[in-house]
Coordinates of N, CA, C and O in Angstrom, one line a residue:
T1 N 53.4 11.9 54.1 CA 51.9 11.8 54.3 C 51.4 10.5 53.6 O 51.8 10.3 52.5
E2 N 50.6 9.8 54.3 CA 50.1 8.6 53.7 C 48.7 8.9 53.1 O 48.0 9.7 53.6
H3 N 48.5 8.3 52.0 CA 47.2 8.5 51.3 C 46.5 7.1 51.2 O 47.1 6.1 51.0
A4 N 45.2 7.2 51.3 CA 44.4 5.9 51.2 C 44.5 5.4 49.7 O 44.5 6.2 48.8
A5 N 44.7 4.2 49.6 CA 44.9 3.6 48.3 C 43.6 2.8 47.9 O 42.9 2.3 48.7
L6 N 43.3 2.9 46.6 CA 42.1 2.1 46.1 C 42.5 0.8 45.6 O 41.9 0.2 44.7
S7 N 43.6 0.2 46.1 CA 44.1 -1.0 45.6 C 43.2 -2.2 46.0 O 43.3 -3.3 45.4
D8 N 42.4 -2.0 47.0 CA 41.5 -3.1 47.4 C 40.3 -3.2 46.5 O 39.6 -2.2 46.4
S9 N 40.1 -4.3 45.9 CA 38.9 -4.5 45.0 C 37.6 -4.5 45.8 O 36.6 -4.4 45.2
T10 N 37.7 -4.6 47.1 CA 36.4 -4.5 47.9 C 35.7 -3.2 47.7 O 34.5 -3.2 47.5
L11 N 36.4 -2.1 47.6 CA 35.8 -0.8 47.3 C 35.1 -0.8 46.0 O 33.9 -0.4 45.9
A12 N 35.8 -1.3 45.0 CA 35.2 -1.4 43.7 C 34.0 -2.3 43.6 O 33.0 -2.0 43.0
A13 N 34.0 -3.4 44.3 CA 32.9 -4.3 44.3 C 31.7 -3.8 45.0 O 30.6 -4.1 44.7
R14 N 31.9 -2.9 46.0 CA 30.8 -2.3 46.7 C 30.3 -1.0 46.2 O 29.3 -0.5 46.8
T15 N 30.9 -0.5 45.2 CA 30.5 0.8 44.7 C 29.1 0.8 44.1 O 28.8 -0.1 43.2
V16 N 28.3 1.6 44.6 CA 26.9 1.7 44.0 C 26.7 3.1 43.4 O 27.0 4.1 44.1
F17 N 26.3 3.1 42.2 CA 26.2 4.4 41.5 C 24.8 5.0 41.8 O 23.9 4.4 42.1
A18 N 24.8 6.3 41.6 CA 23.5 7.1 41.9 C 22.5 6.7 40.9 O 22.7 6.3 39.8
A19 N 21.3 6.8 41.3 CA 20.1 6.5 40.4 C 20.1 7.5 39.3 O 20.6 8.7 39.4
A20 N 19.6 7.1 38.2 CA 19.5 8.0 37.0 C 18.6 9.2 37.3 O 17.5 9.0 37.8
A21 N 19.1 10.3 37.0 CA 18.4 11.6 37.1 C 17.5 11.7 35.9 O 17.8 11.4 34.8
T22 N 16.3 12.3 36.1 CA 15.4 12.6 35.0 C 15.3 14.1 35.0 O 15.0 14.7 36.0
S23 N 15.4 14.7 33.8 CA 15.3 16.1 33.7 C 15.0 16.5 32.3 O 15.4 15.7 31.3
D24 N 14.5 17.7 32.1 CA 14.3 18.2 30.8 C 15.5 19.2 30.4 O 15.5 19.6 29.3
D25 N 16.3 19.4 31.4 CA 17.5 20.2 31.2 C 18.5 19.5 30.3 O 19.0 18.4 30.8
P26 N 18.8 20.0 29.1 CA 19.8 19.2 28.3 C 21.2 19.1 28.9 O 21.9 18.1 28.6
R27 N 21.5 20.0 29.7 CA 22.9 19.9 30.4 C 22.9 18.7 31.3 O 23.8 17.9 31.4
I28 N 21.8 18.5 32.1 CA 21.7 17.4 33.0 C 21.6 16.1 32.2 O 22.3 15.1 32.6
V29 N 20.8 16.1 31.2 CA 20.7 14.9 30.3 C 22.1 14.5 29.8 O 22.4 13.3 29.8
A30 N 22.9 15.4 29.3 CA 24.2 15.1 28.8 C 25.1 14.6 29.9 O 25.9 13.6 29.7
L31 N 25.1 15.2 31.1 CA 25.9 14.8 32.2 C 25.5 13.4 32.7 O 26.4 12.6 33.0
V32 N 24.2 13.1 32.7 CA 23.8 11.7 33.1 C 24.3 10.7 32.1 O 24.7 9.6 32.5
A33 N 24.2 11.0 30.8 CA 24.7 10.1 29.8 C 26.2 9.9 30.0 O 26.7 8.8 29.9
E34 N 27.0 11.0 30.3 CA 28.4 10.8 30.5 C 28.7 10.0 31.7 O 29.6 9.2 31.7
R35 N 27.9 10.2 32.8 CA 28.1 9.4 34.0 C 27.8 7.9 33.7 O 28.5 7.1 34.2
R36 N 26.8 7.7 33.0 CA 26.4 6.3 32.6 C 27.6 5.6 31.9 O 27.9 4.5 32.1
T37 N 28.2 6.3 31.0 CA 29.4 5.8 30.2 C 30.5 5.5 31.2 O 31.2 4.5 31.1
L38 N 30.7 6.4 32.2 CA 31.8 6.1 33.2 C 31.4 4.9 34.0 O 32.3 4.1 34.4
E39 N 30.2 4.7 34.4 CA 29.7 3.6 35.2 C 30.0 2.3 34.4 O 30.5 1.3 35.0
E40 N 29.7 2.3 33.1 CA 30.0 1.2 32.3 C 31.5 0.9 32.2 O 31.9 -0.3 32.2
A41 N 32.3 1.9 32.2 CA 33.7 1.8 32.1 C 34.2 1.1 33.4 O 35.2 0.3 33.4
V42 N 33.7 1.5 34.6 CA 34.0 0.8 35.8 C 33.7 -0.6 35.8 O 34.5 -1.5 36.2
T43 N 32.5 -1.0 35.3 CA 32.1 -2.4 35.2 C 33.1 -3.2 34.3 O 33.5 -4.3 34.6
T44 N 33.4 -2.6 33.2 CA 34.4 -3.2 32.3 C 35.7 -3.4 32.9 O 36.4 -4.4 32.8
L45 N 36.2 -2.3 33.6 CA 37.5 -2.4 34.3 C 37.5 -3.5 35.4 O 38.4 -4.3 35.5
R46 N 36.4 -3.6 36.1 CA 36.3 -4.7 37.1 C 36.5 -6.1 36.5 O 37.1 -6.9 37.1
A47 N 35.9 -6.2 35.3 CA 36.0 -7.5 34.6 C 37.4 -7.8 34.2 O 37.8 -9.0 34.0
R48 N 38.2 -6.8 33.9 CA 39.5 -6.9 33.4 C 40.6 -6.9 34.5 O 41.8 -7.1 34.2
K49 N 40.2 -6.7 35.7 CA 41.1 -6.6 36.9 C 42.2 -7.6 36.9 O 43.4 -7.3 37.1
D50 N 41.8 -8.9 36.8 CA 42.8 -10.0 37.0 C 43.8 -10.1 35.8 O 44.8 -10.7 36.0
S51 N 43.5 -9.4 34.7 CA 44.4 -9.5 33.6 C 45.3 -8.2 33.5 O 46.0 -8.0 32.5
M52 N 45.2 -7.3 34.5 CA 45.9 -6.1 34.5 C 47.0 -6.0 35.6 O 46.7 -6.6 36.7
P53 N 48.0 -5.3 35.4 CA 48.9 -5.0 36.6 C 48.1 -4.2 37.6 O 47.3 -3.4 37.3
A54 N 48.4 -4.5 38.9 CA 47.7 -3.9 40.0 C 47.7 -2.4 39.9 O 46.8 -1.7 40.1
E55 N 48.9 -1.9 39.6 CA 49.1 -0.4 39.6 C 48.3 0.2 38.5 O 47.7 1.3 38.7
A56 N 48.2 -0.4 37.3 CA 47.4 0.1 36.2 C 45.9 0.1 36.6 O 45.2 1.0 36.3
Y57 N 45.5 -1.0 37.2 CA 44.1 -1.1 37.6 C 43.7 0.0 38.6 O 42.7 0.7 38.5
D58 N 44.6 0.1 39.6 CA 44.3 1.1 40.7 C 44.3 2.5 40.1 O 43.4 3.3 40.4
A59 N 45.2 2.8 39.2 CA 45.2 4.2 38.6 C 43.9 4.4 37.8 O 43.3 5.5 37.8
E60 N 43.5 3.4 37.0 CA 42.3 3.6 36.2 C 41.1 3.7 37.0 O 40.2 4.5 36.7
L61 N 41.0 2.8 38.0 CA 39.9 2.9 38.9 C 39.8 4.2 39.6 O 38.7 4.8 39.7
E62 N 40.9 4.7 40.1 CA 40.9 6.1 40.7 C 40.4 7.1 39.8 O 39.6 8.0 40.1
R63 N 40.9 7.1 38.5 CA 40.5 8.1 37.5 C 39.0 8.1 37.3 O 38.4 9.1 37.2
L64 N 38.5 6.8 37.1 CA 37.1 6.7 36.8 C 36.2 7.1 38.0 O 35.2 7.8 37.8
L65 N 36.6 6.8 39.2 CA 35.8 7.1 40.3 C 35.8 8.6 40.6 O 34.8 9.2 41.0
I66 N 36.9 9.3 40.4 CA 37.0 10.7 40.5 C 36.1 11.4 39.4 O 35.3 12.3 39.7
A67 N 36.2 10.9 38.2 CA 35.3 11.4 37.1 C 33.9 11.3 37.5 O 33.0 12.2 37.2
L68 N 33.5 10.1 38.0 CA 32.1 9.9 38.4 C 31.7 10.8 39.5 O 30.6 11.4 39.4
A69 N 32.5 11.1 40.4 CA 32.2 12.0 41.5 C 32.0 13.4 41.0 O 31.1 14.1 41.4
E70 N 32.9 13.8 40.0 CA 32.7 15.1 39.4 C 31.5 15.3 38.6 O 30.8 16.3 38.7
K71 N 31.1 14.2 37.9 CA 29.8 14.3 37.1 C 28.6 14.4 38.0 O 27.7 15.1 37.8
T72 N 28.7 13.6 39.1 CA 27.6 13.6 40.0 C 27.4 14.9 40.7 O 26.3 15.4 40.9
A73 N 28.6 15.5 41.1 CA 28.5 16.8 41.7 C 28.0 17.9 40.7 O 27.2 18.7 41.1
A74 N 28.3 17.8 39.5 CA 27.8 18.7 38.5 C 26.3 18.6 38.3 O 25.6 19.6 38.2
I75 N 25.9 17.3 38.3 CA 24.4 17.1 38.1 C 23.7 17.6 39.3 O 22.7 18.3 39.2
R76 N 24.2 17.3 40.5 CA 23.5 17.8 41.7 C 23.5 19.4 41.8 O 22.5 20.0 42.2
A77 N 24.6 20.0 41.3 CA 24.6 21.5 41.3 C 23.6 22.0 40.4 O 22.9 23.0 40.7
L78 N 23.4 21.4 39.2 CA 22.4 21.9 38.3 C 21.0 21.6 38.8 O 20.1 22.4 38.5
E79 N 20.8 20.6 39.6 CA 19.5 20.3 40.2 C 19.2 21.1 41.4 O 18.2 21.1 41.9
G80 N 20.3 21.8 41.9 CA 20.1 22.6 43.1 C 20.2 21.8 44.4 O 19.7 22.2 45.4
K81 N 20.8 20.7 44.3 CA 21.0 19.8 45.5 C 22.4 20.0 46.0 O 23.3 20.2 45.3
P82 N 22.5 19.8 47.4 CA 23.8 20.0 48.0 C 24.7 18.8 47.6 O 24.4 17.8 47.3

């Protein structure tokens, strides 16, 4: 089975993160802070791409993007959004 690879930096360059959520719910506030940290990590990773082995970059980018998706899904669930 073939799997799509995130080896193309085009995906990383075009990634747009969700707007910051505002909430009084401390769980959402914490998740938004964690998501912001992950977004900053992606930005840092992008800057380091040329100095890293491609496989290491791809693996780290995939890990960060999955974590971002999970945080966003958790935020949306707490907000009652699909």
